[in-house]
Amino acid sequence: MNVTLAVKQYVSKMIENSGPGMKVLLMDKETTSIVSVVYTQSEILQKEVYLFERIDSQNRDSMKHLKAICFLRPTKENVENLIQELRRPKYSVYFIYFSNVISKSEIKALAEADEQEVVAEVQEFYGDFVALNPHLFSLNLQGVSRGRSWEPSILPRATQGLTSVLLALKKCPMIRYQLSSDMSKRLAECVKQIITKEYELFDFRKTEVPPLLLILDRSDDAITPLLNQWTYQAMVHELLGLNNNRIDLSRVPGISKDLREVVLSAENDEFYANNLYLNFGEIGTNIKNLMEDFQKKKPKGQQKLESISDMKAFVDNYPQFKKMSGTVSKHVTVVGELSRLVSERCLMEVSEVEQELACQNDHSNAQQNVRRLLQNPRLAEVDAVRLVMLYALRYERHSNSILPSLLDELQRKGVSERYRKMVQSMVEYGGKRVRGSDLITPTDAVAITKQFFKGLKGVENVYAQHQPLLHETLDQLIKGKLKDSQFPYLGPNALRDRPQDIIVFMIGGATYEEALTVYNLNRTMPGVRIVLGGTTIHNTKRFFFIKNQSRSTVYGKLKNK
Amino acid sequence: MASGYPPSLEGPVEVKEGFLCPLCLKDLQSFYQLQDHYEEEHSEDVRHVPGQLKSLVQKVKKAKDKLLKQDGDDRNESSYESFYCGGVDPYMWEPQELGATRSHLDIFKKHRAARIDHYVIEANKRIIRLEKLTSFDRTNMDAGKIRAMEKSVVSWVNDSDVPFCPDCGGKFNIRNRRHHCRLCGSIMCSKCMEFIPLPVAYKLTSGTREALCVPAGSPGQTQPPGAAGPAGQPASRRGSITSLSSVSSVLEEKDDDRIRCCRHCMDALLKQQEKLEEKDHVPDIVKLYEKLRLCMDQVNKKAPEYIRMAESLNAGETAYNLDIAGGLRTEVQKYYELIDALSKKILTLGMKEDPQPHPKTLQLQRMVRYTATLFIQEKLLGLMSLPTKEKYEELKEKWKEEQERRLQQERQAASEAQKRRSELEKNRPRLAANGDARPARITKGVGWLPSSDAVHRGGGELDDPLLQQISNIESFLRQARAAGRLDEVATLEDNLRQLLDEYDLQQTSHAILLSQQLAQEESLQQEPRQRSRNPGFAVQGGEDGDDDDEEQQRDVRSKHSESPKMQTLAIKSFPPLGESPPTTDAPSLNPFDEEDSTPLEEERSNPFTEEIQKEQASATPRDKREYNPFEEEEDASTWEVGANPFEEDDDDDEEDDDEFGTGNPFQEGPGHAHTASTNPFDDDNDASVSYEVIEEELLLQQIDNIRAYIFDAKRSGRSDEVELLAENLRDLQRTLQEQKRKPR
């Protein structure tokens, strides 16, 4: 059930299959991200892969002494490019792997182009998704919806991505979907169709309890992506933007050249692996420890190196030392930048109000706080808009709603019209009318008492009161209590036992907060393994534009600010 | 910090509990560390408790199941699973198999084969025609005759059938005349026409003729691309195409040194030519790279061996010889130097040439260099140093003392254990009453479950596995008694008795063994002490040349007796008497001798001096200081030194590479690798005849290998190879039979 490992094993197998010798990895845009997320350069270099090329790149020289490993999505353009490549091969031998099902006719076209007999392997390796963590994958798809239904070009890609996850994990699941969302149903049907069509592929060893695929829609919980996050990974994504586990630090003032772009991968960064789910305060302590450790190990000047045993120790420790120094400077920079942003944008205050909006039911208090914060000149545009959005979603139907005056306030603050319009579109996207399950006010007795107990216990951490809706959904699912009326099975069969292997897919994108939730569920629930996926991984900025796929350029502009 | 993946809600203190070793309660930081620890430290517990005990345990039928289960649970669950309220961290999900895959190779090959047949026939036809067209003497023939000859090779398409040029669509008229392709007979206009220069045609038609024709061909004319220089193939190839077209524009009608053809034929021919060139041409980078990989393999093989030796020597043990380790160290370091030099050479390949290589080529070279650097950094810097001779003596003393102490401790422990055992016997009822011993758990389906409390209580003290086992069984006995299982009590008591006997036996034999070892050691140490009386051996830096030479000679001698490889090495590094300056050879054995040098420098400079000395054996002693070891190494001796193993290995590589079909530059031609002389397995067979005794194991291994090869070959449909391999397999099996028949 480890998606990172699944992709990694595919790539290793490809390299292994090609035997010894210098190799080039030929990829397309998407497979480049797929591979780069699970493998670091030095790791893959050790396997004699020295060049990484795009199949559509014109600037490639003929190098007959290289073997080419092609890892491509089975798209029309890729097949066409590959045909051209095979007609005039630039490398000695080609090992071709498609990341998904490819048609027989395309195989034929490729075979006919291979006049020089350079192809040694043609296979399907189902690594058609970006594996961010062992339990988290993304398809890197933006703008998936058009109104309340799928953007026609995206649905096939989402289906491919999701089926490839199933194939990579060797799961032939039963499917449940969210009834209130047409998109969920459509996707569920498409996946089912593929499973039926490619039944030979999905013929895996039967497990006692069949695995389960649960398809959900983001619009059911529009609040989670709007909240500020305080765990390391989520925070980095929210404030700096994680893209395929990479962050762009070029905008950080006074950044050194080799830290412009850094990779945060739990696979080979021990500190990150240990801290990615810890909150900001804990990271502060840990980074201090890391520094102290580093200073202890760091040879202090020349005088300390004088004794031979010192030097010996230094040399013996050198590789670790070097690795560690890289880790230290990276995390110090990242954490430093995070804390700079936090204080600059008053994120502690903002977050407190956000959490209050999301978790408590006190309108007068909430509206006062929102108003007060909007007055604060240091409040960033994004934060202002998201507070208003949260308010709008939360008190959508409240009789004393002050939304209009808040919108005026935004205008006075100089927030652009585009942003102000987004508040309304967000309500359209995730408002009450759309929601299938009750996001905000629990209605049944159990939930109310739960809420009550929560109140009694007191809040441990004001910045982490919010639990995403996904937690509740999965909890119910694991306990076998998730209502069939809201999340029906596709097809006549229903799961009798409690599910064990669960794949959750969030149409419209998941968040790192949800990833954390799933992570914790995995750790606390015996015998349950959950993998979370989404069309993308959101932070607030990305989420703003969920409805406006045509404005992907806008997103780019926003990023550059 | 490294405490696994602590839950955000729980404190780090709690986490630590999760990774305690269940046997010795040592606190470990992560699950993996724990597992490693368990495997390293406690696996012997399993191993040491030999078959004797296993059979005992088997007798205790019911209890056995429980016991094993308990042990298994200890190993897996208590380490991580049970701790987090039953859940598992996604980072620790059990390993999984490779995801689903589907191969299309069969369909692909089917379609390709159909197409290739057609393609190959066409290509062959073209070559045959080209050969016919070049078979007569063109220069001394008039145009009409040439035309007639050309027409006889292929039937020309009727002029009237083709009103427009099929390639560009231009209408044919008086000014735009029709031309026929001499290879396929089709028609095109003059703009779409191409010419094959005769040298190229010769080259294409016959590889054997090429060698004679190319130098004889008119030198002022277009030079055949093959002769344009070995390094810059891409540039020269492009050059050849342009020069072809320039020729076609200059000359109009006289076809005495070229052959007209259509674009399509030209295209196909050019491709063929390209292929022909590649077949014989192995780029420099490949040659260098193969050597580089070989060195890396050697390092991977030798470095762990060396580290094992060095560790043992540094601990003062006598299992390995200091000189051998020193030799190995120099050898490994030499490989590092080679890797460094080779990768540097790869990096600078083609840099000085006028048209700079393609940026991607440069990138490739940079990447190879980078990888080599990483490799060196990772491996070389982990190479620990050896103790000096004096230090080694000291260490040996220490080790001996330690051994003695340990022996004593063991004796003491034995007597203590004896005492404790009797005490335990006495105290047992009281302990049980106190609740100190865990009461036997009684579960529904199982009856009772013995929990080995002794393991937790006294694990640290009872380091003998047998002792542990004894105390375990004692505790089981107690529990069984408490649970009133009389039959089990009886069997357990029986076991206990046997175990105790076994333990006593072991102790006595152990003591005997140790005393023997001690005696041996003492006799061993006599020898070096005598040696160290020799002044040449105590390296103090103030020695004169004679002593050094003497020492080196001894080194040579000692190496000589160790291994032939070492011998050649040492001889090379041995400077001729009188001619060489008295450079100290000692640093190679004693890197930390000089106080003011850094170890890094020492490590690097050592092989250099070695190298320099080697050079001095052949070169003049004048330029000994300004020497750049890298340059020399690349140019002269080192290649030769390395030449033999490389060649041998090339064969292997070819064998592996062969499955990738034709057009592979690493390989000279299809079927080449299968000839008897280059087949590595044949070599093995020959060797097997010459050697009187062969390790049976080796043979078996070889057979397994070949089986794997056969399977592989079958799978990829190389039937010829399968046959050959099968033959080899039969041979090997025959040898094996003979081997077995031979009386030992």
PDB file of C-alpha atoms in Angstrom, chain B residues 108-231:
ATOM      1  CA  PHE B 108       5.559  -5.592 -30.917  1.00  0.00           C
ATOM      2  CA  LYS B 109       8.014  -8.153 -32.217  1.00  0.00           C
ATOM      3  CA  LYS B 110       5.374  -9.785 -34.351  1.00  0.00           C
ATOM      4  CA  HIS B 111       4.515  -6.539 -36.073  1.00  0.00           C
ATOM      5  CA  ARG B 112       8.104  -5.536 -36.359  1.00  0.00           C
ATOM      6  CA  ALA B 113       9.202  -8.849 -37.835  1.00  0.00           C
ATOM      7  CA  ALA B 114       6.648  -8.552 -40.603  1.00  0.00           C
ATOM      8  CA  ARG B 115       7.915  -5.126 -41.405  1.00  0.00           C
ATOM      9  CA  ILE B 116      11.588  -5.853 -41.021  1.00  0.00           C
ATOM     10  CA  ASP B 117      11.536  -8.679 -43.542  1.00  0.00           C
ATOM     11  CA  HIS B 118      10.340  -6.289 -46.154  1.00  0.00           C
ATOM     12  CA  TYR B 119      12.809  -3.671 -45.075  1.00  0.00           C
ATOM     13  CA  VAL B 120      15.774  -6.007 -45.087  1.00  0.00           C
ATOM     14  CA  ILE B 121      14.932  -7.338 -48.542  1.00  0.00           C
ATOM     15  CA  GLU B 122      14.730  -3.818 -49.879  1.00  0.00           C
ATOM     16  CA  ALA B 123      17.989  -2.879 -48.274  1.00  0.00           C
ATOM     17  CA  ASN B 124      19.752  -5.930 -49.614  1.00  0.00           C
ATOM     18  CA  LYS B 125      18.401  -5.308 -53.097  1.00  0.00           C
ATOM     19  CA  ARG B 126      19.688  -1.787 -52.948  1.00  0.00           C
ATOM     20  CA  ILE B 127      23.145  -2.893 -51.934  1.00  0.00           C
ATOM     21  CA  ILE B 128      23.290  -5.569 -54.610  1.00  0.00           C
ATOM     22  CA  ARG B 129      22.343  -3.015 -57.232  1.00  0.00           C
ATOM     23  CA  LEU B 130      24.839  -0.571 -55.917  1.00  0.00           C
ATOM     24  CA  GLU B 131      27.486  -3.203 -56.156  1.00  0.00           C
ATOM     25  CA  LYS B 132      26.570  -3.872 -59.763  1.00  0.00           C
ATOM     26  CA  LEU B 133      26.643  -0.168 -60.505  1.00  0.00           C
ATOM     27  CA  THR B 134      30.127   0.198 -59.111  1.00  0.00           C
ATOM     28  CA  SER B 135      31.547  -2.983 -60.528  1.00  0.00           C
ATOM     29  CA  PHE B 136      32.706  -1.466 -63.828  1.00  0.00           C
ATOM     30  CA  ASP B 137      35.270   1.188 -64.530  1.00  0.00           C
ATOM     31  CA  ARG B 138      33.292   4.386 -64.959  1.00  0.00           C
ATOM     32  CA  THR B 139      36.025   6.890 -65.677  1.00  0.00           C
ATOM     33  CA  ASN B 140      37.146   5.195 -68.871  1.00  0.00           C
ATOM     34  CA  MET B 141      33.693   4.677 -70.307  1.00  0.00           C
ATOM     35  CA  ASP B 142      31.556   7.053 -72.311  1.00  0.00           C
ATOM     36  CA  ALA B 143      28.272   8.276 -70.953  1.00  0.00           C
ATOM     37  CA  GLY B 144      26.081   6.177 -73.237  1.00  0.00           C
ATOM     38  CA  LYS B 145      27.705   2.950 -72.205  1.00  0.00           C
ATOM     39  CA  ILE B 146      27.410   3.814 -68.553  1.00  0.00           C
ATOM     40  CA  ARG B 147      23.786   4.579 -69.096  1.00  0.00           C
ATOM     41  CA  ALA B 148      23.199   1.246 -70.736  1.00  0.00           C
ATOM     42  CA  MET B 149      24.942  -0.562 -67.938  1.00  0.00           C
ATOM     43  CA  GLU B 150      22.934   1.331 -65.376  1.00  0.00           C
ATOM     44  CA  LYS B 151      19.723   0.560 -67.168  1.00  0.00           C
ATOM     45  CA  SER B 152      20.470  -3.147 -67.061  1.00  0.00           C
ATOM     46  CA  VAL B 153      20.626  -3.142 -63.265  1.00  0.00           C
ATOM     47  CA  VAL B 154      17.086  -2.021 -62.623  1.00  0.00           C
ATOM     48  CA  SER B 155      14.164  -1.481 -64.975  1.00  0.00           C
ATOM     49  CA  TRP B 156      13.524   2.231 -65.361  1.00  0.00           C
ATOM     50  CA  VAL B 157      10.057   3.605 -65.009  1.00  0.00           C
ATOM     51  CA  ASN B 158       8.523   4.814 -68.265  1.00  0.00           C
ATOM     52  CA  ASP B 159       8.924   8.558 -68.760  1.00  0.00           C
ATOM     53  CA  SER B 160       5.379   8.929 -70.026  1.00  0.00           C
ATOM     54  CA  ASP B 161       3.927   7.408 -66.850  1.00  0.00           C
ATOM     55  CA  VAL B 162       5.231  10.194 -64.668  1.00  0.00           C
ATOM     56  CA  PRO B 163       4.137  13.706 -65.717  1.00  0.00           C
ATOM     57  CA  PHE B 164       5.015  15.304 -62.356  1.00  0.00           C
ATOM     58  CA  CYS B 165       7.891  14.881 -59.971  1.00  0.00           C
ATOM     59  CA  PRO B 166       6.553  12.583 -57.249  1.00  0.00           C
ATOM     60  CA  ASP B 167       8.542  14.330 -54.557  1.00  0.00           C
ATOM     61  CA  CYS B 168       8.046  18.028 -55.231  1.00  0.00           C
ATOM     62  CA  GLY B 169       5.119  17.905 -57.646  1.00  0.00           C
ATOM     63  CA  GLY B 170       6.848  20.004 -60.305  1.00  0.00           C
ATOM     64  CA  LYS B 171       5.751  19.432 -63.890  1.00  0.00           C
ATOM     65  CA  PHE B 172       8.326  17.867 -66.214  1.00  0.00           C
ATOM     66  CA  ASN B 173       9.132  19.714 -69.432  1.00  0.00           C
ATOM     67  CA  ILE B 174      12.136  20.571 -71.534  1.00  0.00           C
ATOM     68  CA  ARG B 175      13.751  22.641 -68.825  1.00  0.00           C
ATOM     69  CA  ASN B 176      12.718  20.483 -65.923  1.00  0.00           C
ATOM     70  CA  ARG B 177      13.862  17.119 -67.119  1.00  0.00           C
ATOM     71  CA  ARG B 178      13.224  13.683 -65.771  1.00  0.00           C
ATOM     72  CA  HIS B 179      15.965  11.774 -63.968  1.00  0.00           C
ATOM     73  CA  HIS B 180      15.973   8.143 -63.012  1.00  0.00           C
ATOM     74  CA  CYS B 181      17.102   6.710 -59.758  1.00  0.00           C
ATOM     75  CA  ARG B 182      19.768   4.160 -60.558  1.00  0.00           C
ATOM     76  CA  LEU B 183      18.831   2.108 -57.552  1.00  0.00           C
ATOM     77  CA  CYS B 184      15.064   1.803 -57.768  1.00  0.00           C
ATOM     78  CA  GLY B 185      14.335   3.092 -61.253  1.00  0.00           C
ATOM     79  CA  SER B 186      11.903   5.759 -60.169  1.00  0.00           C
ATOM     80  CA  ILE B 187      11.718   9.244 -61.653  1.00  0.00           C
ATOM     81  CA  MET B 188      12.359  12.631 -60.077  1.00  0.00           C
ATOM     82  CA  CYS B 189      13.359  16.114 -61.074  1.00  0.00           C
ATOM     83  CA  SER B 190      16.898  17.452 -60.832  1.00  0.00           C
ATOM     84  CA  LYS B 191      16.136  19.305 -57.634  1.00  0.00           C
ATOM     85  CA  CYS B 192      15.006  16.162 -55.868  1.00  0.00           C
ATOM     86  CA  MET B 193      17.900  14.140 -57.175  1.00  0.00           C
ATOM     87  CA  GLU B 194      20.778  12.990 -54.989  1.00  0.00           C
ATOM     88  CA  PHE B 195      24.195  11.601 -55.767  1.00  0.00           C
ATOM     89  CA  ILE B 196      26.158   8.867 -54.140  1.00  0.00           C
ATOM     90  CA  PRO B 197      29.886   9.518 -54.464  1.00  0.00           C
ATOM     91  CA  LEU B 198      31.737   6.427 -55.507  1.00  0.00           C
ATOM     92  CA  PRO B 199      33.883   6.128 -52.363  1.00  0.00           C
ATOM     93  CA  VAL B 200      30.751   6.015 -50.291  1.00  0.00           C
ATOM     94  CA  ALA B 201      29.245   3.468 -52.600  1.00  0.00           C
ATOM     95  CA  TYR B 202      32.330   1.311 -52.337  1.00  0.00           C
ATOM     96  CA  LYS B 203      32.272   1.538 -48.636  1.00  0.00           C
ATOM     97  CA  LEU B 204      28.653   0.550 -48.466  1.00  0.00           C
ATOM     98  CA  THR B 205      28.939  -2.379 -50.771  1.00  0.00           C
ATOM     99  CA  SER B 206      31.810  -4.092 -49.140  1.00  0.00           C
ATOM    100  CA  GLY B 207      33.510  -3.716 -45.852  1.00  0.00           C
ATOM    101  CA  THR B 208      36.576  -5.482 -47.114  1.00  0.00           C
ATOM    102  CA  ARG B 209      36.936  -3.312 -50.153  1.00  0.00           C
ATOM    103  CA  GLU B 210      36.686  -0.213 -48.001  1.00  0.00           C
ATOM    104  CA  ALA B 211      40.156  -0.450 -46.594  1.00  0.00           C
ATOM    105  CA  LEU B 212      41.716  -0.522 -50.045  1.00  0.00           C
ATOM    106  CA  CYS B 213      39.471   1.973 -51.716  1.00  0.00           C
ATOM    107  CA  VAL B 214      39.283   4.832 -49.306  1.00  0.00           C
ATOM    108  CA  PRO B 215      42.920   5.857 -49.360  1.00  0.00           C
ATOM    109  CA  ALA B 216      43.080   5.203 -53.109  1.00  0.00           C
ATOM    110  CA  GLY B 217      40.007   7.336 -53.822  1.00  0.00           C
ATOM    111  CA  SER B 218      40.594  10.813 -55.218  1.00  0.00           C
ATOM    112  CA  PRO B 219      41.817  12.841 -52.250  1.00  0.00           C
ATOM    113  CA  GLY B 220      40.450  16.133 -53.516  1.00  0.00           C
ATOM    114  CA  GLN B 221      36.981  14.695 -53.687  1.00  0.00           C
ATOM    115  CA  THR B 222      34.528  14.250 -50.868  1.00  0.00           C
ATOM    116  CA  GLN B 223      36.228  12.310 -48.218  1.00  0.00           C
ATOM    117  CA  PRO B 224      34.365   9.294 -47.039  1.00  0.00           C
ATOM    118  CA  PRO B 225      32.897  10.163 -43.676  1.00  0.00           C
ATOM    119  CA  GLY B 226      34.524   7.215 -42.003  1.00  0.00           C
ATOM    120  CA  ALA B 227      37.926   8.790 -42.430  1.00  0.00           C
ATOM    121  CA  ALA B 228      36.947  12.147 -41.014  1.00  0.00           C
ATOM    122  CA  GLY B 229      38.341  11.347 -37.600  1.00  0.00           C
ATOM    123  CA  PRO B 230      37.199   9.024 -34.939  1.00  0.00           C
ATOM    124  CA  ALA B 231      36.080  11.426 -32.247  1.00  0.00           C
TER     125      ALA B 231
END
